[in-house]
mmCIF file of C-alpha atoms in Angstrom:
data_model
loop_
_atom_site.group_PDB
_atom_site.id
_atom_site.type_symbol
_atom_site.label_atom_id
_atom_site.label_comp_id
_atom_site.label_asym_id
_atom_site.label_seq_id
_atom_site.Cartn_x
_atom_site.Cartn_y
_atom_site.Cartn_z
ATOM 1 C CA UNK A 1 118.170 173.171 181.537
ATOM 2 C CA UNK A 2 118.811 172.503 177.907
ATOM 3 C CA UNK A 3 118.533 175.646 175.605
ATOM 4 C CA UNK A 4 118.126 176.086 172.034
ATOM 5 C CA UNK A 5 118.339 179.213 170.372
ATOM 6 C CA UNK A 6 118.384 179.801 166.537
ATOM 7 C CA UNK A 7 119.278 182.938 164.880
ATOM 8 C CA UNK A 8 120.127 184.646 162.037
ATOM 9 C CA UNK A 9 116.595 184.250 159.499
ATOM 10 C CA UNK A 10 114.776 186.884 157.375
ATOM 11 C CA UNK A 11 114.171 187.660 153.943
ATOM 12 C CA UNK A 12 116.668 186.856 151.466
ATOM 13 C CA UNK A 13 115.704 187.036 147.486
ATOM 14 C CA UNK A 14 116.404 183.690 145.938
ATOM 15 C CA UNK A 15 120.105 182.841 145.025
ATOM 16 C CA UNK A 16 121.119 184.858 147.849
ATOM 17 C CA UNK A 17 123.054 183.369 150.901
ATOM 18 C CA UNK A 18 122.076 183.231 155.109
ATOM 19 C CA UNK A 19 123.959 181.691 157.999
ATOM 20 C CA UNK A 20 121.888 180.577 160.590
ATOM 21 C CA UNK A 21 123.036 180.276 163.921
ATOM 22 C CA UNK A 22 121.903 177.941 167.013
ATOM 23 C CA UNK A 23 123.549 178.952 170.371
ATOM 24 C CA UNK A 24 123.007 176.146 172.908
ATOM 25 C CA UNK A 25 123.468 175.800 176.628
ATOM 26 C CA UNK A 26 122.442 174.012 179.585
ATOM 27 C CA UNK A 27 124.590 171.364 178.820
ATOM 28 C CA UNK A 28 127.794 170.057 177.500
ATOM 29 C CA UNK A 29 127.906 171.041 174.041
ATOM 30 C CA UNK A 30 131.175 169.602 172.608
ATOM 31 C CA UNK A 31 129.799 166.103 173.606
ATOM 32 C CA UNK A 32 126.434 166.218 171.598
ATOM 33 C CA UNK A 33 125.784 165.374 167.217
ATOM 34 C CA UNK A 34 123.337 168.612 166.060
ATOM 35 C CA UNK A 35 121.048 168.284 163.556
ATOM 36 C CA UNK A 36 118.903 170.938 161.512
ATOM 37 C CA UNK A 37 115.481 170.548 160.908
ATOM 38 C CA UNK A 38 113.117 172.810 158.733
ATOM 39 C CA UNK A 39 109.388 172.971 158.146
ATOM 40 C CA UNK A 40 107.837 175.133 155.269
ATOM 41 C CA UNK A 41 105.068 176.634 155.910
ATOM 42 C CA UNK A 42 101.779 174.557 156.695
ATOM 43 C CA UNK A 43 103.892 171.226 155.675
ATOM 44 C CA UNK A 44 105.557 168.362 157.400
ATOM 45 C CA UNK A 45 109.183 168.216 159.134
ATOM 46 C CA UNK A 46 112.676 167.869 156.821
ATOM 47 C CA UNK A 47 115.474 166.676 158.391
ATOM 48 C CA UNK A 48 118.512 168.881 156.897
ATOM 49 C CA UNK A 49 121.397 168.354 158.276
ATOM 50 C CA UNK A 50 123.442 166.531 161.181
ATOM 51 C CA UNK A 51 126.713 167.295 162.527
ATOM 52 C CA UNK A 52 128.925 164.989 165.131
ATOM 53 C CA UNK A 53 129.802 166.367 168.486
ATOM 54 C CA UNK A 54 133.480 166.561 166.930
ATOM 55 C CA UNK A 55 132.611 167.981 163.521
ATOM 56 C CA UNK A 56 134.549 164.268 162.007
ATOM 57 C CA UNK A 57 131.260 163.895 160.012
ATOM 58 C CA UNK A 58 128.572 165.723 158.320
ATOM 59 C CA UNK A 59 125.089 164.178 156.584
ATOM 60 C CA UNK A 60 123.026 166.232 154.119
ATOM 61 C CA UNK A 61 119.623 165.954 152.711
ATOM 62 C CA UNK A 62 119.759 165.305 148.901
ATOM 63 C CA UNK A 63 117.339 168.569 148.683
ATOM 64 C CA UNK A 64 120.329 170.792 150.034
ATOM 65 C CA UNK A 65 123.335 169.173 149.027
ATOM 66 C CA UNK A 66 125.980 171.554 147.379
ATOM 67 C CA UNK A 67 124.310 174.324 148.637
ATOM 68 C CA UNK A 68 124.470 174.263 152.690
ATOM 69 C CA UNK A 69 126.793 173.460 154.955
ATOM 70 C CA UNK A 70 126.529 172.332 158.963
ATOM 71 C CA UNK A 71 129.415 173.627 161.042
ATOM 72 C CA UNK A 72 129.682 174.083 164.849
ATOM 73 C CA UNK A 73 132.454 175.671 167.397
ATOM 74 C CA UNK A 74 132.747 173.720 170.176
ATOM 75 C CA UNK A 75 134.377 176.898 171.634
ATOM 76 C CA UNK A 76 131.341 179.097 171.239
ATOM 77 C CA UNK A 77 128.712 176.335 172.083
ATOM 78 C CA UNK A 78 127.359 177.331 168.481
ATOM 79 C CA UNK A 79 125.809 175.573 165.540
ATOM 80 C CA UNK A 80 125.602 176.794 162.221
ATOM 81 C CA UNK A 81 124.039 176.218 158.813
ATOM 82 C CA UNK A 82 125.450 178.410 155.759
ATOM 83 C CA UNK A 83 123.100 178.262 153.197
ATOM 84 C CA UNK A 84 124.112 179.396 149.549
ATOM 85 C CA UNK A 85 121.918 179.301 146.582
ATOM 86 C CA UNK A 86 119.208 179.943 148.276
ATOM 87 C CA UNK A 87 115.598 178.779 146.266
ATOM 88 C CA UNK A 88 111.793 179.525 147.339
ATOM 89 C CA UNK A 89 111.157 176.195 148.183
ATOM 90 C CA UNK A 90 113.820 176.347 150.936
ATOM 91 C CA UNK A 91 111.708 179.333 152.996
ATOM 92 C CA UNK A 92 110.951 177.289 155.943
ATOM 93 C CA UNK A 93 111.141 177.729 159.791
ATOM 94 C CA UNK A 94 114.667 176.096 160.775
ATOM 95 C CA UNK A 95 115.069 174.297 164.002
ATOM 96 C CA UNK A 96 118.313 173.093 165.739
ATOM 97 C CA UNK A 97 118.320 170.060 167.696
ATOM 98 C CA UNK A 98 120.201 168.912 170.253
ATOM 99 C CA UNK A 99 120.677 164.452 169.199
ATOM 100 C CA UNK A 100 120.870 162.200 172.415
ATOM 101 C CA UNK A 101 124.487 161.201 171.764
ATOM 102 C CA UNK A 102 127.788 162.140 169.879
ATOM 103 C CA UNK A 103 126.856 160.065 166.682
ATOM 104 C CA UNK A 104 124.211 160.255 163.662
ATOM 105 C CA UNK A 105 122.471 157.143 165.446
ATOM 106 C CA UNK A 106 120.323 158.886 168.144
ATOM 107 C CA UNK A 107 116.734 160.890 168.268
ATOM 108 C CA UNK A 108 116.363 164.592 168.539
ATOM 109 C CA UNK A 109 115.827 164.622 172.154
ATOM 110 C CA UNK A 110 115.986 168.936 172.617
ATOM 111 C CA UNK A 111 114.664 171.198 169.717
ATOM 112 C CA UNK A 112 115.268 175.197 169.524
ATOM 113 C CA UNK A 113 112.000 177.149 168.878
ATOM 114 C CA UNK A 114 113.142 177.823 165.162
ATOM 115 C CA UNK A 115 114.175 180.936 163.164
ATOM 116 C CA UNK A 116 111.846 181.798 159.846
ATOM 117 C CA UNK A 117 113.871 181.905 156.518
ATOM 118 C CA UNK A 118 111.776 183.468 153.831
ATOM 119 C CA UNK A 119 113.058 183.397 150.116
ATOM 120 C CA UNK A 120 111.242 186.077 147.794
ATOM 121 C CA UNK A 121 112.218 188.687 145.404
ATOM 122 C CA UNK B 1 116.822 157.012 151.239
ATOM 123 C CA UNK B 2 114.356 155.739 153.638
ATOM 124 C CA UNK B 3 110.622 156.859 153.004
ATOM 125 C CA UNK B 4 108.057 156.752 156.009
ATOM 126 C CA UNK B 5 105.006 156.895 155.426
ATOM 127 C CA UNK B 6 102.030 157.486 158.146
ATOM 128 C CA UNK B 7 98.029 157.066 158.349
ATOM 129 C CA UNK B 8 96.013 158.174 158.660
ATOM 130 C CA UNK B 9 96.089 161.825 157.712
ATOM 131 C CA UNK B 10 94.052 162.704 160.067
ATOM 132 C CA UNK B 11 91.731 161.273 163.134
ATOM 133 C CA UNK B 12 89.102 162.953 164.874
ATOM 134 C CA UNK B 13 88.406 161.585 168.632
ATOM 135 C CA UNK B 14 87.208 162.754 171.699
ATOM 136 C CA UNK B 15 89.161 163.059 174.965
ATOM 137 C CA UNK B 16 88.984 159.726 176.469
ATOM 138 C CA UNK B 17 88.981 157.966 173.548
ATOM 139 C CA UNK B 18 92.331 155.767 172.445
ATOM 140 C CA UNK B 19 93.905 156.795 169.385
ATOM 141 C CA UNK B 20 96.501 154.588 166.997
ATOM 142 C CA UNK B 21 99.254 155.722 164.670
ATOM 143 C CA UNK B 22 100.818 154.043 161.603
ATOM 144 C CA UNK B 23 103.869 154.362 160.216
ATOM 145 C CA UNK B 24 105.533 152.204 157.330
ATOM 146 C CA UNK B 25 108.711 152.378 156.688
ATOM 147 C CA UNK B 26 109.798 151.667 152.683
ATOM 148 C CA UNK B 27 112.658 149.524 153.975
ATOM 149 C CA UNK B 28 113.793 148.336 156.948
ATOM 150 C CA UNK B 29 115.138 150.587 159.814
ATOM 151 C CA UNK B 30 118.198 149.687 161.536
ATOM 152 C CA UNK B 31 117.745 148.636 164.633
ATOM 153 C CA UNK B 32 114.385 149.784 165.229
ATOM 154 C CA UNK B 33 115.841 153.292 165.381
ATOM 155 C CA UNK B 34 112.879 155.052 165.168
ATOM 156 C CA UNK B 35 111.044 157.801 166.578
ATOM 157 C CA UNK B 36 107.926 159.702 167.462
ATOM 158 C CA UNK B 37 107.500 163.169 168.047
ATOM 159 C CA UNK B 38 104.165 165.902 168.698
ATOM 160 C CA UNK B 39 104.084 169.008 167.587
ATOM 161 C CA UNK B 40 101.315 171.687 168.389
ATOM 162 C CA UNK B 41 100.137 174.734 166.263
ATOM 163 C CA UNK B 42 103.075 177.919 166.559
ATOM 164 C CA UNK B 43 105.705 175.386 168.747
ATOM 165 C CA UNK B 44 108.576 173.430 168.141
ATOM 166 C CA UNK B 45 108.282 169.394 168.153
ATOM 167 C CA UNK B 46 108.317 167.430 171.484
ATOM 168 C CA UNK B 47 110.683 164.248 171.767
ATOM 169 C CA UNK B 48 108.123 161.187 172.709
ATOM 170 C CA UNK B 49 109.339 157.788 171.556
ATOM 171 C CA UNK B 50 112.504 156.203 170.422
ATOM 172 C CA UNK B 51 113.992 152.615 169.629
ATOM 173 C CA UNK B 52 110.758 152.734 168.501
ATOM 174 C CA UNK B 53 109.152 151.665 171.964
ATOM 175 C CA UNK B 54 110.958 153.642 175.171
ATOM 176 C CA UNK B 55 109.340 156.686 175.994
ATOM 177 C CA UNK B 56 111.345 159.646 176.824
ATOM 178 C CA UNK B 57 111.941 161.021 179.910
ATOM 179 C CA UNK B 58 108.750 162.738 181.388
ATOM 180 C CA UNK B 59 106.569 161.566 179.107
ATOM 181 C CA UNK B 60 102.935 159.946 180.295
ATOM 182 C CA UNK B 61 102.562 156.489 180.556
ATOM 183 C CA UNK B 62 99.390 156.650 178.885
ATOM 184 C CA UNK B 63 102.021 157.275 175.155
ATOM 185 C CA UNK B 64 103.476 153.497 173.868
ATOM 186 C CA UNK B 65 105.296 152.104 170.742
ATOM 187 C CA UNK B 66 105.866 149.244 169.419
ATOM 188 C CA UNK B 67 106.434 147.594 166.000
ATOM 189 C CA UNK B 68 109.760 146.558 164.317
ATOM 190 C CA UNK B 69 111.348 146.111 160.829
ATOM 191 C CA UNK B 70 108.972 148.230 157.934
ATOM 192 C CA UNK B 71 105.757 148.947 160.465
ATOM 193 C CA UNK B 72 105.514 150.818 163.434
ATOM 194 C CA UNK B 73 102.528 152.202 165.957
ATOM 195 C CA UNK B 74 102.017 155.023 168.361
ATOM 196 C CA UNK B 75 99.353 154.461 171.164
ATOM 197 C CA UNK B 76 97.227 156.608 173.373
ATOM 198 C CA UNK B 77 95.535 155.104 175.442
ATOM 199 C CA UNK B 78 93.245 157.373 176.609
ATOM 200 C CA UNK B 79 93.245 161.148 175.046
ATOM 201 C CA UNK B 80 93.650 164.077 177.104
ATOM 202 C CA UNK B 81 92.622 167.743 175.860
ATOM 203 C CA UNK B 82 96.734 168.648 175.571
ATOM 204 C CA UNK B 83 96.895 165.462 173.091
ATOM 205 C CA UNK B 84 95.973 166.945 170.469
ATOM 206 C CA UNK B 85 98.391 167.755 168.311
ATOM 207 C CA UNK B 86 100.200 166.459 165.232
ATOM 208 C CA UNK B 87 102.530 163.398 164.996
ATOM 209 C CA UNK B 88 105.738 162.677 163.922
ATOM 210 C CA UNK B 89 107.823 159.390 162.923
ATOM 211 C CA UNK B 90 111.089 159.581 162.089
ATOM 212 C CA UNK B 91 114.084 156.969 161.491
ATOM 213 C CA UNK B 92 117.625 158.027 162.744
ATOM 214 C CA UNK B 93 119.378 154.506 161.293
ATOM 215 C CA UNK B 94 120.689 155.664 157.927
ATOM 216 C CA UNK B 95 121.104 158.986 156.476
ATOM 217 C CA UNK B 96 118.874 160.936 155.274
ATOM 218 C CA UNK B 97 117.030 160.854 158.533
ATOM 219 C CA UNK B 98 114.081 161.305 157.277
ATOM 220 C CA UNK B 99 110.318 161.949 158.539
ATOM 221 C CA UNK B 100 107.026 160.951 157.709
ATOM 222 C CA UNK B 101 104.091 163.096 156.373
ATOM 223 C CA UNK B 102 102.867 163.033 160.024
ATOM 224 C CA UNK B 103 99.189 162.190 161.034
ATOM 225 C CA UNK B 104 97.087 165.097 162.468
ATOM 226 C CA UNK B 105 94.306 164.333 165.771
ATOM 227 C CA UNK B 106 91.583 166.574 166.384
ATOM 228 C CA UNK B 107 88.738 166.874 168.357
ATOM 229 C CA UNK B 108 85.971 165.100 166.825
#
């Protein structure tokens, strides 16, 4: 079955860097667009960041812009999200999803159980 | 950017009862690329509905969508206890991908 699993959060003091990582398996990742979701605490769902299964394109959210970046290895069934700059208002849980095709135009059909980013001096 | 926006905050029912979701979109999306997913207290969200009316695999039959263009609805026909939960929309057509506030259910 599909598996999700994010790594790589803790406490950073703001304008400090992280890279998260999302190792998936259970199916074929190379094939699949991955997206990055976060969720601060007590609030709503962000959409971050998307990826194609080849890498050939990347979408950001205007929040995070300049300061993250979405990568994967097809090699190492791994997704990543470098973030740089870091600011309190980005301390969030962040979720990997798995999209339902190769391309930006598909739902988040298989979601990670998140890893908790926490910005604070 | 695309901004959703759902109602109500939040509605109290009881088990049995049907409950019905808004969500308005601030422009048209795409191909009625849009989607709905629940998320309960300490877990990750579940994938329900996209294209705005095709459930996902596994999903009850008692979940439906429907709408088109700026205004779209999630249905339950008939709560059960597990139901409760909050409630996502989100539209994948155009980048940012972005989600609405989300609309809370709890037991009245």
């Amino acid at each position: 079955q599909v598996q999700l699993m994010e790594s790589g959060g803790g406490v950073v003091q703001p304008g400090g860097s992280l890279r998260l990582s999302c190792a998936a398996s259970g199916f074929t990742f190379s094939y699949y667009g991955m997206h990055w979701v976060r969720q601060a605490p007590g609030k709503g769902l962000e959409w971050v960041a998307f990826i194609r299964y080849d890498g050939s394109n990347k979408n950001y959210a205007d929040s995070v812009k300049g300061r993250f970046t979405i990568s994967r290895d097809n090699s190492k069934n791994t997704l990543y999200l470098q973030m740089n700059s870091l600011r309190g208002e980005d301390t969030a849980v962040y979720y990997c999803a798995k999209a339902d095709g190769s391309y930006e135009t598909n739902p988040l059909v298989y979601w990670g159980q998140g890893t908790l980013v926490t910005v604070s001096s | 950017e695309i901004v959703l926006t759902q109602s109500p905050g939040t509605l109290s029912l009881s088990p049995g009862e049907r409950a019905t979701f808004s969500c308005r979109a601030s422009q048209s999306v795409s191909s009625s690329y849009l989607a709905w997913y629940q998320q309960k207290p300490g877990q990750a969200p579940r994938f329900l509905i996209y294209g705005a009316s095709s459930r996902a695999t596994g999903i009850p039959d008692r979940f439906s969508g429907s709408g088109s263009g700026t205004d779209f609805t999630l249905t339950i026909s008939r709560l059960e206890p597990e139901d409760f939960a909050v409630y996502y929309c989100q539209q994948y057509g155009s980048s940012p991908f972005t989600f609405g506030p989300g609309t809370k259910v709890d037991i009245k």
